[in-house]
């Protein structure tokens, strides 16, 4: 009965029979996003822990299990849960496929186990249990007679057991009844008394592994040409070995569509472009086409297809930008004026954030006569690019488009291809960012970009890895973007770039850099968190070999990510004690090898720090004076740390981080 | 779309139109017990805060409101919510009646307010807004034309406004549009664009005040006779002035029914009763009747009715014990053998907790052939006593009876009389206690009885007053019961009784004592938390005037409870700093008078403590060196405390507690 109101719809014996069906309490399900309203996220082949409070009145032995199924075939799977104490139960499921699943919890009273427990206590207290023995045999007989019947082999075992009991004396009967095998048999085969099923099914979407573990590299295709010549998809192909050599696996482009002419922006976001300024790729659409066209200077769709194929050959996936906005020259404005806002004087409404105006952009409005036409058209855009081999979309500003649109779109696309990944570029208020993740976005931009203190990083990472958000939100830690030249990097010099790289790539399962980061580019528009000579408004001629680059660090860190499964598990994070506010010290455990990766990162780019830190011997159940084998993953040194507290120096001009692998005692690396 | 599975049931334009209906995000509702599965608790006339996260895509102005209704008439009431920041909204509802209610949340975009905000910014930046003015007038016209139409007075105001605009110039139009009254008018009368209603209704049960604020006194009616003569309902009437004079408002009796003869217990729970031993009143039922009969030695049902009436005249409510268990002589065993468990040898199964046996008790089993007969019979028992004027039931061991039974029973009884109060006597595991509260129990026994350290009390009270449980669980702080003679009191002497009294009565909205507490009775069964010569098994002849009683403290504290509304609000608790681990220091705020009650309680009954404490000047927005008027509520002294830190001595042999009332500066008491 969900409410006093509803309880009145059933009366008398009917109401009692209905209520009585749910004898066990099943509550506190984890994960469960907003009472089943949203879908929890899992990953193919990754263990997925499910917990619940399951209990009954009285003191009987109870059992609990997870029931789960794929939405497609609905064939039921069952996994027993283990009692953790305090009425909490847990099971770990490994969902096999990139698909939609659901689970629920069942619980029941195991009357034979209760009988076994009570009778054992009476025997221990020296009481007579002859009547109990008769009751025990009755429970075996009831199990054999129950419908649905036990499994064939259990039926045979029950019949054998009852046969033996027929031919033995009372002491022999009691021995047979109290045997551990009988308890196990009855656990499997006994009736599930007062079987109760949780009232809701919890939906789970199981992603392919790249949704949770990816390293992104962002570049503007038009900047890959020789000098400041306009690059093409073909020149991007030439850049693929470089990106792959650095160790990235996703190559992401800002919009590749035709760029509008009307109100085009010039260099450094000026309103007075030179005739040959290329304009912002976010001013999408011209007489050359809209969201399903490519900029003619980049090449043809065939060139794009060739690039996708070449990227695939290099182990790289192409990610496109999905930016739902139009230049004033976009074909939709003529074809579908009903998707746009018009003013009383007959002009079109430009994007604005009063008193600021964005004259090169007009926005669609999604409602009124844009339903369903615009929604279907946008679905077609995504399907179009999926048709060209793209399965990752970075979505521009999703928080300025309606939430229901995203929930609908992502569900629709998943029906076509459950492996399509959407990354939400929503740098906005915390609850809005979380809502977008709940709606289905597989990855989310995050506040990591601005978290550069020990307290700030610890608090934010704890929220993301230990709070409810871990069940639905997968952050992607970008160190910079074409729009964000973080203040920290503007003043940190090369050490700051190495610091941010290590933090992003080892704290985050997903992380990304925008090109220029590897050569420590940080020239700002003075006083602003923006890049000078922003690539959004001009073609840049990068020298990726210039002095002071950090490409060796990037290669090293990306290799460690690939080699160590612990780094592929975002939520497996623990912070440890380093006695210095400029040292972030954390670990990631790998259950496969039983080893810990430990990271010391100096957050201060300006000078060396000498500090004490604790080796987490307790994580291996070791005393404070134990020794433990340790491997320095940066240079291969191997030694034994003896005792809990040690001393380390990190120098930003040498290397502002250290990475270790701890092995349980006795297991020398 | 609740799950990927369900989303497939709608396709194409239909799915889009459906999804688009819920443009705003509404989530994080507080209170909301397990996703609406259980009913939140409120109290008549008490402010009930409701919060939610409400937000939309984009940057428009939004509005939110609570919709609420009584389940009986379903007439809708609406209350605007206020924005608290971080997308959180709050409204406070005061439900008028002791009845079932429900609420939900709505949110919408206020387009005129967005226009007003944006246009204001443009005006401030010196931009031309003539086109904006035309758009503003269009919004007024749309509001007037909207269906459903605005309220008549708003329609008139809109028409007047548009009339004025017709006859003024552009500057005048803008002034009219930007006026605060226009913003207010359009907030009320403008269309609710993209109105979104939260997908569930949250049920609330509104109790009468006594459910949240009551002082219980427990006695055995049979012990109210002269000497050790068997007392009667008539001798209980003679005791009423005593109980009322102490300041209690609920008088609670253990079971008053006929007591079985078979396997009757003797004094001190012995198995060898003397012929005139009265037996445990929890062995319910004999040839004289069962749960709807009274023990013949206590009198007749007419005597009981007279007692209920006399209690009412003394401002006392009678609470009965509802103990669902039977002596082997209970009439139900003959009349309804199908409600009991029988063994293979044809004997009835006694209560047991192996290896312990309780031969004077047999339990009903609630399932199989007990459905629906037993459930209906138990409902009849409760209704029978309601028919005799009883509206409070203390339920014995509810955790050993099925959860669904309680949920069904309490809902059923509420249909007859929403003012009936059930107190759950479940001293068991934490989640079981909470589940019973969720199922509908109005009050709950708690772990308070065993919490006697500063850390233990602070942690437990914080959980109860600040955790989720505050929305559904109302503890009743019993200092002792016939079954529990707490170790603390066994060794504390008189100071310990005064300490526990003050803690229970000022921390708890509901609290209770079992008689003997007021004369510091603590003689134990050696080594056990039980009373020697327990009244459960014999008639006691109490001397309530014996030396060392604490009746003056009880009168004083109960009077303070009645006089100060702050003490009637359980959740209004804050702990403050006293620099001594034996001093519990806390406050309760009364929003009516703007004053704080402060309590210092010495938890150590063995010697005086001198300690510093902080006056919570910050609660009044005062600086650390401010003065504040204070009244000593124990002796009427009034003075001004200057500054934040003061010093106090509490002596257990003098008085182990102090109670103050703080008044905001300038408001001398």
Coordinates of N, CA and C in Angstrom, one line a residue, chain B residues 295-389:
Chain B
X295 N -9.3 -8.8 33.5 CA -9.0 -9.7 34.6 C -10.1 -9.5 35.6
X296 N -10.8 -10.6 36.1 CA -11.9 -10.4 37.0 C -11.5 -9.7 38.3
X297 N -10.2 -9.9 38.7 CA -9.8 -9.2 40.0 C -9.6 -7.7 39.8
X298 N -9.5 -7.2 38.6 CA -9.4 -5.8 38.4 C -10.8 -5.1 38.3
X299 N -11.8 -5.9 38.1 CA -13.2 -5.3 38.1 C -13.8 -5.7 36.8
X300 N -14.8 -4.9 36.4 CA -15.6 -5.2 35.2 C -15.3 -4.2 34.1
X301 N -15.8 -4.4 32.9 CA -15.6 -3.4 31.9 C -16.2 -2.1 32.2
X302 N -17.3 -2.1 33.0 CA -17.9 -0.9 33.4 C -17.0 -0.1 34.3
X303 N -16.2 -0.8 35.2 CA -15.2 -0.2 36.0 C -14.1 0.4 35.2
X304 N -13.8 -0.3 34.1 CA -12.7 0.2 33.2 C -13.2 1.5 32.6
X305 N -14.5 1.5 32.1 CA -15.0 2.7 31.5 C -15.0 3.8 32.4
X306 N -15.3 3.6 33.7 CA -15.3 4.6 34.7 C -13.9 5.2 34.9
X307 N -12.9 4.3 34.8 CA -11.5 4.7 34.9 C -11.1 5.6 33.8
X308 N -11.5 5.2 32.6 CA -11.2 6.0 31.4 C -11.8 7.4 31.5
X309 N -13.0 7.4 32.0 CA -13.7 8.7 32.1 C -13.0 9.6 33.2
X310 N -12.6 8.9 34.3 CA -12.0 9.7 35.4 C -10.6 10.2 34.9
X311 N -9.9 9.4 34.2 CA -8.6 9.8 33.7 C -8.8 11.0 32.8
X312 N -9.7 10.9 31.9 CA -10.0 12.1 31.0 C -10.3 13.3 31.8
X313 N -11.0 13.2 32.9 CA -11.3 14.4 33.8 C -10.0 14.9 34.4
X314 N -9.0 14.1 34.6 CA -7.8 14.5 35.2 C -6.8 14.9 34.1
X315 N -7.2 15.0 32.9 CA -6.3 15.4 31.8 C -5.3 14.3 31.4
X316 N -5.7 13.1 31.7 CA -4.8 11.9 31.4 C -5.5 11.0 30.4
X317 N -4.6 10.5 29.5 CA -5.1 9.5 28.6 C -4.6 8.1 29.0
X318 N -5.5 7.1 28.8 CA -5.1 5.8 29.2 C -4.5 5.1 27.9
X319 N -3.3 4.5 28.1 CA -2.7 3.7 27.1 C -2.7 2.2 27.5
X320 N -3.2 1.3 26.6 CA -3.2 -0.1 26.9 C -2.1 -0.8 26.2
X321 N -1.7 -2.0 26.7 CA -0.7 -2.8 26.1 C -1.4 -3.7 25.1
X322 N -0.9 -3.8 23.8 CA -1.4 -4.7 22.8 C -0.3 -5.8 22.6
X323 N -0.5 -6.9 23.3 CA 0.5 -8.0 23.3 C -0.2 -9.2 22.6
X324 N 0.3 -9.5 21.4 CA -0.3 -10.6 20.6 C 0.3 -11.9 21.0
X325 N -0.1 -12.4 22.1 CA 0.4 -13.7 22.5 C -0.6 -14.3 23.5
X326 N -0.6 -15.6 23.7 CA -1.6 -16.2 24.5 C -1.0 -17.1 25.5
X327 N -1.7 -17.2 26.6 CA -1.4 -18.3 27.6 C -2.0 -19.6 27.0
X328 N -1.5 -20.7 27.4 CA -2.1 -22.0 26.9 C -3.6 -22.2 27.2
X329 N -4.1 -21.2 28.0 CA -5.5 -21.3 28.4 C -6.4 -20.4 27.6
X330 N -5.8 -19.7 26.6 CA -6.6 -18.7 25.9 C -7.7 -19.3 25.1
X331 N -8.9 -18.7 25.1 CA -10.0 -19.3 24.3 C -9.7 -19.6 22.8
X332 N -8.8 -18.7 22.2 CA -8.6 -18.9 20.8 C -8.0 -20.3 20.5
X333 N -7.3 -20.9 21.4 CA -6.6 -22.2 21.1 C -7.6 -23.3 20.8
X334 N -8.8 -23.2 21.5 CA -9.9 -24.1 21.2 C -10.6 -23.6 20.0
X335 N -10.9 -22.3 20.0 CA -11.8 -21.8 18.9 C -11.1 -21.7 17.6
X336 N -9.8 -21.5 17.6 CA -9.1 -21.3 16.3 C -7.7 -22.0 16.4
X337 N -7.8 -23.3 16.4 CA -6.5 -24.1 16.4 C -5.6 -23.8 15.2
X338 N -6.3 -23.3 14.1 CA -5.5 -23.0 12.9 C -4.7 -21.8 13.0
X339 N -4.8 -21.0 14.0 CA -3.9 -19.9 14.2 C -2.6 -20.2 14.9
X340 N -2.5 -21.5 15.4 CA -1.3 -21.8 16.2 C -0.5 -22.9 15.5
X341 N 0.7 -23.1 16.0 CA 1.6 -24.1 15.5 C 1.5 -25.4 16.4
X342 N 1.3 -26.5 15.7 CA 1.1 -27.8 16.4 C 2.3 -28.7 16.0
X343 N 2.7 -29.5 17.0 CA 3.8 -30.4 16.8 C 3.4 -31.8 16.4
X344 N 4.3 -32.6 15.8 CA 3.9 -34.0 15.3 C 3.2 -34.8 16.4
X345 N 3.5 -34.5 17.7 CA 2.8 -35.3 18.7 C 1.5 -34.7 19.2
X346 N 1.0 -33.7 18.5 CA -0.3 -33.1 18.8 C -0.3 -32.1 19.9
X347 N 0.9 -31.8 20.4 CA 1.0 -30.7 21.4 C 1.2 -29.4 20.7
X348 N 0.9 -28.3 21.4 CA 1.0 -27.0 20.9 C 2.5 -26.5 21.1
X349 N 3.0 -25.7 20.1 CA 4.3 -25.2 20.2 C 4.4 -24.0 21.1
X350 N 5.2 -24.0 22.2 CA 5.4 -22.9 23.0 C 6.4 -21.9 22.5
X351 N 6.3 -20.7 23.0 CA 7.4 -19.7 22.6 C 8.7 -20.2 23.1
X352 N 9.8 -20.0 22.3 CA 11.1 -20.4 22.7 C 12.1 -19.5 22.0
X353 N 13.3 -19.4 22.6 CA 14.4 -18.8 22.0 C 15.6 -19.7 22.3
X354 N 15.7 -20.8 21.5 CA 16.6 -21.9 22.0 C 17.9 -21.5 22.5
X355 N 18.4 -22.1 23.6 CA 17.7 -23.2 24.3 C 16.7 -22.7 25.3
X356 N 16.4 -21.4 25.4 CA 15.4 -20.9 26.4 C 14.0 -21.3 26.0
X357 N 13.1 -21.6 27.0 CA 11.7 -21.9 26.7 C 10.8 -21.0 27.5
X358 N 9.7 -20.6 26.9 CA 8.7 -19.8 27.6 C 7.4 -20.5 27.7
X359 N 7.3 -21.4 28.6 CA 6.1 -22.4 28.6 C 4.8 -21.7 28.9
X360 N 4.8 -20.5 29.5 CA 3.5 -19.9 29.8 C 2.9 -19.1 28.6
X361 N 3.6 -19.2 27.5 CA 3.2 -18.4 26.3 C 3.2 -19.2 25.0
X362 N 2.1 -19.1 24.2 CA 2.1 -19.7 22.9 C 1.9 -18.5 21.9
X363 N 2.5 -18.6 20.7 CA 2.3 -17.6 19.8 C 1.4 -18.0 18.6
X364 N 0.7 -17.0 18.1 CA -0.1 -17.2 16.9 C 0.9 -17.1 15.7
X365 N 0.6 -17.6 14.5 CA 1.6 -17.6 13.4 C 1.3 -16.7 12.3
X366 N 0.1 -16.1 12.2 CA -0.3 -15.0 11.2 C -0.4 -15.5 9.8
X367 N 0.1 -16.6 9.4 CA 0.0 -17.0 8.0 C -0.8 -18.3 7.8
X368 N -0.7 -18.9 6.6 CA -1.5 -20.1 6.3 C -3.0 -19.8 6.7
X369 N -3.6 -20.7 7.5 CA -5.0 -20.6 7.8 C -5.4 -19.5 8.7
X370 N -4.3 -18.7 9.2 CA -4.6 -17.6 10.1 C -5.0 -16.3 9.2
X371 N -4.9 -16.5 7.9 CA -5.3 -15.4 7.0 C -6.7 -15.8 6.5
X372 N -7.7 -14.9 6.5 CA -7.6 -13.5 7.2 C -8.2 -13.5 8.6
X373 N -8.6 -14.7 9.1 CA -9.3 -14.8 10.4 C -8.6 -14.1 11.5
X374 N -7.3 -14.4 11.7 CA -6.6 -13.9 12.9 C -6.4 -12.3 12.7
X375 N -6.1 -11.9 11.5 CA -5.8 -10.5 11.3 C -7.1 -9.7 11.6
X376 N -8.2 -10.2 11.1 CA -9.5 -9.5 11.4 C -9.8 -9.6 12.9
X377 N -9.5 -10.7 13.5 CA -9.8 -10.8 15.0 C -8.9 -9.8 15.8
X378 N -7.7 -9.6 15.4 CA -6.8 -8.7 16.1 C -7.3 -7.2 15.8
X379 N -7.7 -7.0 14.6 CA -8.3 -5.6 14.4 C -9.5 -5.4 15.3
X380 N -10.3 -6.5 15.4 CA -11.5 -6.4 16.3 C -11.1 -6.1 17.7
X381 N -10.0 -6.7 18.2 CA -9.5 -6.4 19.6 C -9.2 -4.9 19.7
X382 N -8.5 -4.4 18.8 CA -8.1 -2.9 18.9 C -9.4 -2.1 18.8
X383 N -10.3 -2.4 17.9 CA -11.5 -1.6 17.8 C -12.3 -1.8 19.0
X384 N -12.3 -2.9 19.7 CA -13.0 -3.1 20.9 C -12.6 -2.1 22.0
X385 N -11.3 -2.0 22.1 CA -10.8 -1.1 23.2 C -10.9 0.4 22.8
X386 N -10.9 0.7 21.4 CA -11.2 2.0 21.0 C -12.6 2.3 21.4
X387 N -13.5 1.3 21.3 CA -14.9 1.5 21.7 C -15.0 1.8 23.2
X388 N -14.0 1.4 23.9 CA -14.0 1.7 25.4 C -13.1 3.0 25.7
X389 N -12.9 3.8 24.7 CA -12.3 5.1 25.0 C -10.8 5.1 24.9

